[in-house]
Amino acid sequence: GWHDYLYGDPKPADALIRKDNPEMAQDVLDQAREKMKSYGIVDGGEAKTTGIGTMSDARWAEFFKIASDQGVYPKTLDYKKAYTLQFVTPAAK
């Protein structure tokens, strides 16, 4: 999973990425992985206490606000249809 990709052996995942995206240079993947680690994109914030991949209504609302403020998504989009908390541990909700 993500932990293995970031802190273990990234080669198997990189091979899959490059299979579907042959134009992707290895140095770009290496740099992206380092940025994900340094910025805590995968394992920072809530993930430190609730685990990698954890979602919450608050986290989705924050993401949507930032993205819609930048024009990535229309502000009228019902972003709550994009996810479910059905499989999230109770501590993360």
XYZ file of C-alpha atoms in Angstrom:
93
model
C 0.000 0.000 0.000
C 0.927 3.628 0.412
C 3.251 2.997 3.349
C 5.274 0.468 1.358
C 5.402 2.807 -1.634
C 6.637 5.745 0.416
C 8.920 4.014 2.905
C 9.608 0.573 1.443
C 10.343 -0.586 -2.085
C 8.583 1.657 -4.626
C 9.789 -0.327 -7.656
C 6.698 -2.561 -8.113
C 4.315 0.420 -7.993
C 6.580 2.543 -10.195
C 6.626 -0.276 -12.765
C 2.805 -0.304 -12.852
C 2.663 3.481 -13.160
C 5.188 3.463 -16.007
C 3.373 0.589 -17.740
C 0.230 2.735 -18.026
C 2.210 5.974 -18.501
C 5.336 5.089 -20.509
C 6.235 8.767 -20.873
C 6.650 9.050 -17.082
C 10.342 9.357 -16.275
C 11.684 7.604 -13.195
C 13.190 10.834 -11.858
C 9.724 12.428 -11.933
C 8.282 9.522 -9.939
C 11.158 9.738 -7.460
C 10.656 13.476 -7.009
C 6.880 13.087 -6.623
C 7.337 10.401 -3.966
C 9.774 12.625 -2.048
C 7.321 15.555 -2.215
C 4.471 13.348 -0.980
C 6.647 12.393 1.983
C 7.967 15.879 2.754
C 4.528 17.520 2.530
C 2.738 14.691 4.374
C 0.273 14.346 1.514
C -0.433 10.677 2.215
C 0.459 10.218 5.860
C 0.161 13.693 7.356
C -2.692 15.439 9.116
C -5.494 13.109 10.205
C -3.610 10.110 8.827
C -1.123 10.408 11.687
C -3.833 9.478 14.173
C -6.484 7.664 12.115
C -4.372 5.949 9.438
C -3.459 6.368 5.789
C -6.463 6.692 3.519
C -8.850 7.784 6.229
C -11.632 10.078 5.095
C -13.966 12.376 6.965
C -16.754 14.744 5.982
C -14.603 17.630 7.216
C -11.631 16.585 5.094
C -13.762 16.291 1.963
C -15.425 19.637 2.652
C -12.027 21.312 3.035
C -10.701 19.725 -0.168
C -13.827 20.703 -2.104
C -13.717 24.292 -0.851
C -10.105 24.706 -1.953
C -10.715 23.043 -5.323
C -13.949 24.911 -6.071
C -12.450 28.244 -4.963
C -9.733 27.644 -7.575
C -12.311 26.817 -10.250
C -11.442 23.122 -10.466
C -15.040 22.169 -9.662
C -18.238 24.217 -9.830
C -19.361 25.377 -6.385
C -22.764 23.787 -7.052
C -21.285 20.292 -7.465
C -22.680 17.813 -4.945
C -19.253 16.520 -3.904
C -20.784 14.309 -1.194
C -21.814 11.885 -3.945
C -18.105 11.215 -4.591
C -17.409 9.292 -1.400
C -18.772 7.196 1.429
C -17.679 6.810 5.027
C -19.221 3.343 5.143
C -15.836 1.611 5.450
C -14.090 4.142 7.702
C -13.252 3.198 11.264
C -15.472 4.865 13.883
C -12.508 6.790 15.349
C -11.979 8.491 12.006
C -15.556 9.682 11.548
